[in-house]
CSV table of N, CA and C in Angstrom, one decimal:
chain,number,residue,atom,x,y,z
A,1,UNK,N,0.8,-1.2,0.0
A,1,UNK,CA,0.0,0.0,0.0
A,1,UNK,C,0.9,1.2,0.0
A,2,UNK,N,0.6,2.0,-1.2
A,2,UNK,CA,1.4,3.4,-0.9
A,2,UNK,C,1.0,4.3,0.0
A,3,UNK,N,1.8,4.5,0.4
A,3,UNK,CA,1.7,7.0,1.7
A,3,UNK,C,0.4,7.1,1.0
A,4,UNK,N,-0.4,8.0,1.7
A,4,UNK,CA,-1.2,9.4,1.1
A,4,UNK,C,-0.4,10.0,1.0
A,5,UNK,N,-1.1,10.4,-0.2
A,5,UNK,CA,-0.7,12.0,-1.0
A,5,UNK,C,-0.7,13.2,0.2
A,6,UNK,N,-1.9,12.5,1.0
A,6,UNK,CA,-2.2,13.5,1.9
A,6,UNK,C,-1.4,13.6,3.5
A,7,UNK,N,-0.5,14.5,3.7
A,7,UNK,CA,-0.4,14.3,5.3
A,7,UNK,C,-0.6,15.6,6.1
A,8,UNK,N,-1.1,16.3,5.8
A,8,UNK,CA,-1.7,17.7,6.7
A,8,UNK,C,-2.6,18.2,5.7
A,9,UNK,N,-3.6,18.1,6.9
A,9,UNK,CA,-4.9,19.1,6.4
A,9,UNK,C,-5.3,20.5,7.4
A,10,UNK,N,-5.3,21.9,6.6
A,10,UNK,CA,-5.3,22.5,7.7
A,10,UNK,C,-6.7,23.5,7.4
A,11,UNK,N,-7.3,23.7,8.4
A,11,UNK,CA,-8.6,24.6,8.2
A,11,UNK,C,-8.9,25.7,9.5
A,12,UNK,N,-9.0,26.9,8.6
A,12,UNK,CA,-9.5,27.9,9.0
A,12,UNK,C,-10.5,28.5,10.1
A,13,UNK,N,-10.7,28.5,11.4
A,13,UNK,CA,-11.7,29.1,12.0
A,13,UNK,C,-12.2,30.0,12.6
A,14,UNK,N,-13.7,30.5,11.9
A,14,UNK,CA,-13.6,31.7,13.2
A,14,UNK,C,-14.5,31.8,13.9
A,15,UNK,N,-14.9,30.8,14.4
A,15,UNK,CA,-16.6,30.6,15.4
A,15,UNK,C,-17.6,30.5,14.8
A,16,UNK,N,-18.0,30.6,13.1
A,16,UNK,CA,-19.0,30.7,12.3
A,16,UNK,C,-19.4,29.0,11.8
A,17,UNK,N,-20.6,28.9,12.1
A,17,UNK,CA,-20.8,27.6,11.9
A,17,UNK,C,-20.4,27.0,10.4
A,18,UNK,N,-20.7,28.1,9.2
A,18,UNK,CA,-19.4,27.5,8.4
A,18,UNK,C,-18.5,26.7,8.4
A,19,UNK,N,-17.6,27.6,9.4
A,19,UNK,CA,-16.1,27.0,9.6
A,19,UNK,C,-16.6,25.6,10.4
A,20,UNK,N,-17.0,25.8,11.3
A,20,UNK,CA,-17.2,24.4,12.5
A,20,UNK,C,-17.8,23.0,10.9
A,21,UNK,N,-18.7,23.1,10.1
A,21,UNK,CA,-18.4,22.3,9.0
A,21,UNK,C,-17.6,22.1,8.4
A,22,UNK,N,-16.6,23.2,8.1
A,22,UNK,CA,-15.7,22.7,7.3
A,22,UNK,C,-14.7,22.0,7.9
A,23,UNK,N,-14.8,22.6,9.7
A,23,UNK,CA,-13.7,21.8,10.2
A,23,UNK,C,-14.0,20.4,10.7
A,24,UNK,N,-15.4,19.8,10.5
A,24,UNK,CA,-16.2,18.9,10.9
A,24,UNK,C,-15.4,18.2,9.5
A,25,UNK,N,-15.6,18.3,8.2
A,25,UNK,CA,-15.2,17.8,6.8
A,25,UNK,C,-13.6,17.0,7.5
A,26,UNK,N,-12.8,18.4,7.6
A,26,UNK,CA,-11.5,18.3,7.4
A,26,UNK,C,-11.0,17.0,8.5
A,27,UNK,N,-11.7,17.2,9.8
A,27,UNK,CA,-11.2,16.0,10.4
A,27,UNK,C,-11.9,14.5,10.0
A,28,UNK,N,-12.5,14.7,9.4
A,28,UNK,CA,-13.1,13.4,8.7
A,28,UNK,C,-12.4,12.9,7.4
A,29,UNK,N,-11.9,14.0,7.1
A,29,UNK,CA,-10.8,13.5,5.8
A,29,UNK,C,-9.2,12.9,6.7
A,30,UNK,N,-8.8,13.4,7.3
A,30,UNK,CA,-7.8,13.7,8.3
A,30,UNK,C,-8.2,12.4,8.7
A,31,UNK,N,-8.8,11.6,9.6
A,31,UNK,CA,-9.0,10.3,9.6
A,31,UNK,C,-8.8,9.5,9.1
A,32,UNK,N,-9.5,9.2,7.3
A,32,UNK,CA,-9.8,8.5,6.4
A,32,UNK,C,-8.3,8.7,5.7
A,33,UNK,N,-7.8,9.7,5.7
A,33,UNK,CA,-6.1,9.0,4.9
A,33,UNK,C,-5.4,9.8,5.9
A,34,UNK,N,-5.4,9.2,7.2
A,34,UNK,CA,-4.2,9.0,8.4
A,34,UNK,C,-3.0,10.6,8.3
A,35,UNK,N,-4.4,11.5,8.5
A,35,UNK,CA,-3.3,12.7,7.9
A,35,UNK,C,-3.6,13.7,9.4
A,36,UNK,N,-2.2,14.2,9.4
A,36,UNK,CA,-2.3,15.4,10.5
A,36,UNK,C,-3.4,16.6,10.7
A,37,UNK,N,-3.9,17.0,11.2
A,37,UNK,CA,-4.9,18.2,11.1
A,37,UNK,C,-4.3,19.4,11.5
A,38,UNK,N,-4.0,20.3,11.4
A,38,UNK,CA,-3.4,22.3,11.7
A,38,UNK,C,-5.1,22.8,11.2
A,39,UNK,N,-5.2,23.0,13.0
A,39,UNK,CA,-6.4,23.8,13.0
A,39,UNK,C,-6.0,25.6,13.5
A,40,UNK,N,-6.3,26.9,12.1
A,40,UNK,CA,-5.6,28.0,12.6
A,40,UNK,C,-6.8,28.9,12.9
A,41,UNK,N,-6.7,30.2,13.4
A,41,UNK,CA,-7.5,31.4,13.6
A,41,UNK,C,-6.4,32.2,13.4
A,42,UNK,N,-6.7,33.2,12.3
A,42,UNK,CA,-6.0,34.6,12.2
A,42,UNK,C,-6.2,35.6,12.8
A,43,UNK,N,-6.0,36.1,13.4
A,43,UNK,CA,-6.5,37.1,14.2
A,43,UNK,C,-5.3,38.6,13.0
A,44,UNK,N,-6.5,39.7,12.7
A,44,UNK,CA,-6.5,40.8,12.1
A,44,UNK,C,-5.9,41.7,13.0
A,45,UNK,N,-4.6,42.4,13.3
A,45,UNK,CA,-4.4,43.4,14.4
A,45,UNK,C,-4.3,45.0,13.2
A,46,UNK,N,-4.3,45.9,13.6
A,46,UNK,CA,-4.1,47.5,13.0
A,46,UNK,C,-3.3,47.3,12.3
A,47,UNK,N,-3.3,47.9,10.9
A,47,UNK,CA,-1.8,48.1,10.2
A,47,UNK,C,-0.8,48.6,10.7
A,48,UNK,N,-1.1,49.6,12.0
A,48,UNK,CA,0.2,50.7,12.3
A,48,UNK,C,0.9,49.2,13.2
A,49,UNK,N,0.3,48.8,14.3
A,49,UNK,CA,0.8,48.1,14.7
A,49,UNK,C,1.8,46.5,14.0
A,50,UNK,N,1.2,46.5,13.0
A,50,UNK,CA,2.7,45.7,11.9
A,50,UNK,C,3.4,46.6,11.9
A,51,UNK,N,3.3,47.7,11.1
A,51,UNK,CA,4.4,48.1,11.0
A,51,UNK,C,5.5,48.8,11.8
A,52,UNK,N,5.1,49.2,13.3
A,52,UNK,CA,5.7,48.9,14.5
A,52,UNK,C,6.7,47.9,14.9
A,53,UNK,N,6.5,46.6,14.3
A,53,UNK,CA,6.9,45.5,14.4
A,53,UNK,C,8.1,45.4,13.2
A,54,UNK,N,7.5,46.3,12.0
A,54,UNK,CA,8.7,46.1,10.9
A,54,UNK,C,9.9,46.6,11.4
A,55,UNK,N,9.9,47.8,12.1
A,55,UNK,CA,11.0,48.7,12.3
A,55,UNK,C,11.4,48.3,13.3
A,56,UNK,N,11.5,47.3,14.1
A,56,UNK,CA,11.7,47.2,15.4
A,56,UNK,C,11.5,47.9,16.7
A,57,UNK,N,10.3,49.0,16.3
A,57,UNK,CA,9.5,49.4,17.9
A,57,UNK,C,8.9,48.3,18.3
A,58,UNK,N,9.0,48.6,19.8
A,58,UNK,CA,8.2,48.0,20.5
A,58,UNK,C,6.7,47.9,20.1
A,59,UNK,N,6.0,47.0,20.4
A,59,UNK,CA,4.6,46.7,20.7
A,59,UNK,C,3.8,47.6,21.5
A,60,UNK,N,2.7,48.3,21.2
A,60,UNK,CA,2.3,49.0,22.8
A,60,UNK,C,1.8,47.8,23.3
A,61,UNK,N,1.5,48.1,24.6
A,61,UNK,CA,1.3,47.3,25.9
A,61,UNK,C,-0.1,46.4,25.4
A,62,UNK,N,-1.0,46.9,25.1
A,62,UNK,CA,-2.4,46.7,24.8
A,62,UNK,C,-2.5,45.4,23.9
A,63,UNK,N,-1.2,45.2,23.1
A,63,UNK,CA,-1.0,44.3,22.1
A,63,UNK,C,-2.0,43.1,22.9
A,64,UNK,N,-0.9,42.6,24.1
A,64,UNK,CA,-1.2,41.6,24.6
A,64,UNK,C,-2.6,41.1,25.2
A,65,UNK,N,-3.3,42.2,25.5
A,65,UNK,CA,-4.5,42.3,26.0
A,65,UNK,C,-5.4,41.7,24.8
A,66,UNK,N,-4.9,42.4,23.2
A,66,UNK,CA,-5.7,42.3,21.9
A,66,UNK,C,-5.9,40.6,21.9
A,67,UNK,N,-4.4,40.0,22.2
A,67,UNK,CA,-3.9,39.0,21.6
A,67,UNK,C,-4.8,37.7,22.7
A,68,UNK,N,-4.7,37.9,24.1
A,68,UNK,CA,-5.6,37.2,25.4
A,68,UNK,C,-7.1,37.2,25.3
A,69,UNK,N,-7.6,38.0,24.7
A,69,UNK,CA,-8.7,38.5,24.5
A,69,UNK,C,-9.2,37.4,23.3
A,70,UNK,N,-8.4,37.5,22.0
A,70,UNK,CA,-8.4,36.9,21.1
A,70,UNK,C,-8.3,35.1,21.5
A,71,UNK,N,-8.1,34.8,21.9
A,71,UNK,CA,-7.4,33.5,22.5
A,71,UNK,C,-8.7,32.8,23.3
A,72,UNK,N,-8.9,34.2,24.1
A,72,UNK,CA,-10.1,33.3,25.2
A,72,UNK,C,-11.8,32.8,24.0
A,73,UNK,N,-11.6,33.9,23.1
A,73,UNK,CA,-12.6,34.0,22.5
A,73,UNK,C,-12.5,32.5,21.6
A,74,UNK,N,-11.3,32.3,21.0
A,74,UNK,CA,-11.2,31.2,20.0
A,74,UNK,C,-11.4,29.7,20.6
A,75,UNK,N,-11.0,29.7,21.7
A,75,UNK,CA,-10.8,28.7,22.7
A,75,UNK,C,-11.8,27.6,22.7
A,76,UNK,N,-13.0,27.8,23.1
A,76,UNK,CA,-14.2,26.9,22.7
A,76,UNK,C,-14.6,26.6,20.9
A,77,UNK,N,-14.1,27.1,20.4
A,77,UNK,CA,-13.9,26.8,18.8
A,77,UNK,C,-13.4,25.6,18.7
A,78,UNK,N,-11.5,25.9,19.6
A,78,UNK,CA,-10.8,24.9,18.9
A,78,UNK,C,-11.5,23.2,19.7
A,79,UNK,N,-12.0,23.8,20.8
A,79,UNK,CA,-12.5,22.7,21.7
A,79,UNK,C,-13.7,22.3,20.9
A,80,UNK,N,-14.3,22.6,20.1
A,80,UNK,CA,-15.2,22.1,19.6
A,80,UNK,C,-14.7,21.3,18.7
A,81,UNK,N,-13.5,21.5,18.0
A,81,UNK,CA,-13.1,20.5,17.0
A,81,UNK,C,-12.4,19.7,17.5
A,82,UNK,N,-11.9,19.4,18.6
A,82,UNK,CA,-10.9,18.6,19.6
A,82,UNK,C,-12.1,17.4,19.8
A,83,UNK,N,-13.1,18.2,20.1
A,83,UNK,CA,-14.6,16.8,20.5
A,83,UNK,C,-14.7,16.0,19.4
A,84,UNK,N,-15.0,16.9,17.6
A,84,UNK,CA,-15.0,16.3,17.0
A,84,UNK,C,-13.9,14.8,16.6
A,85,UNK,N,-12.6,15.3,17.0
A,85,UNK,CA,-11.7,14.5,16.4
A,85,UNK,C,-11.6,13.0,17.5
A,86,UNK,N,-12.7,13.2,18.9
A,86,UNK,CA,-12.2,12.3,19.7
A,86,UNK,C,-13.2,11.2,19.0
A,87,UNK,N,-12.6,9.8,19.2
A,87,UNK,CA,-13.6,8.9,18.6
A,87,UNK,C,-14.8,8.8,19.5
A,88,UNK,N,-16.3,8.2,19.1
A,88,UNK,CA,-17.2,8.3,19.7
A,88,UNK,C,-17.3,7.3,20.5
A,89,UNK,N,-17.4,7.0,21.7
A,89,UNK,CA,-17.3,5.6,22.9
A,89,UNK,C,-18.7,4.9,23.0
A,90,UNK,N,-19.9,5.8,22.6
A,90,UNK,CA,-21.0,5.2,22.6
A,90,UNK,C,-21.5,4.6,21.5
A,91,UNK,N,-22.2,3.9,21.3
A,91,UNK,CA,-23.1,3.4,20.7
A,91,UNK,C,-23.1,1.8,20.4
């Protein structure tokens, strides 16, 4: 038997039940040919603040707050696809 073609599948989420299907698809493909899953959230910050970052200023302080904030919110997302990927014990 040859490899999959496939060994990482990664899918996008941002709390919108869209995404929770697609990420529902992806770990079901991710199963079926024994492939890794990279589940991401992008989080959008200000332009000024990249470019802060180009030049080597510092971050303002608040960054981190943006970034905790962002995290706590995603959290039950990724936990939603964590349930999905656990095999089911009942039935």
């Amino acid at each position: 038997m040859s490899a999959s073609p496939v060994r990482t599948i990664m899918v996008p989420i941002d709390g919108s039940e869209n995404a929770h299907r697609a990420a529902s698809f992806a770990v079901d493909l991710a199963h079926r040919y024994g492939a890794g899953l990279l589940v991401v959230h992008a989080l959008e910050l200000n332009q000024s603040l990249v470019s802060l970052g180009v030049y080597g200023a510092a971050y303002p302080q608040n960054i981190d707050k943006i970034l905790e904030a962002a995290g706590k919110e995603a959290a039950p997302w990724f936990d939603r696809v964590k349930r999905k990927q656990m095999p089911s014990t009942s039935g």
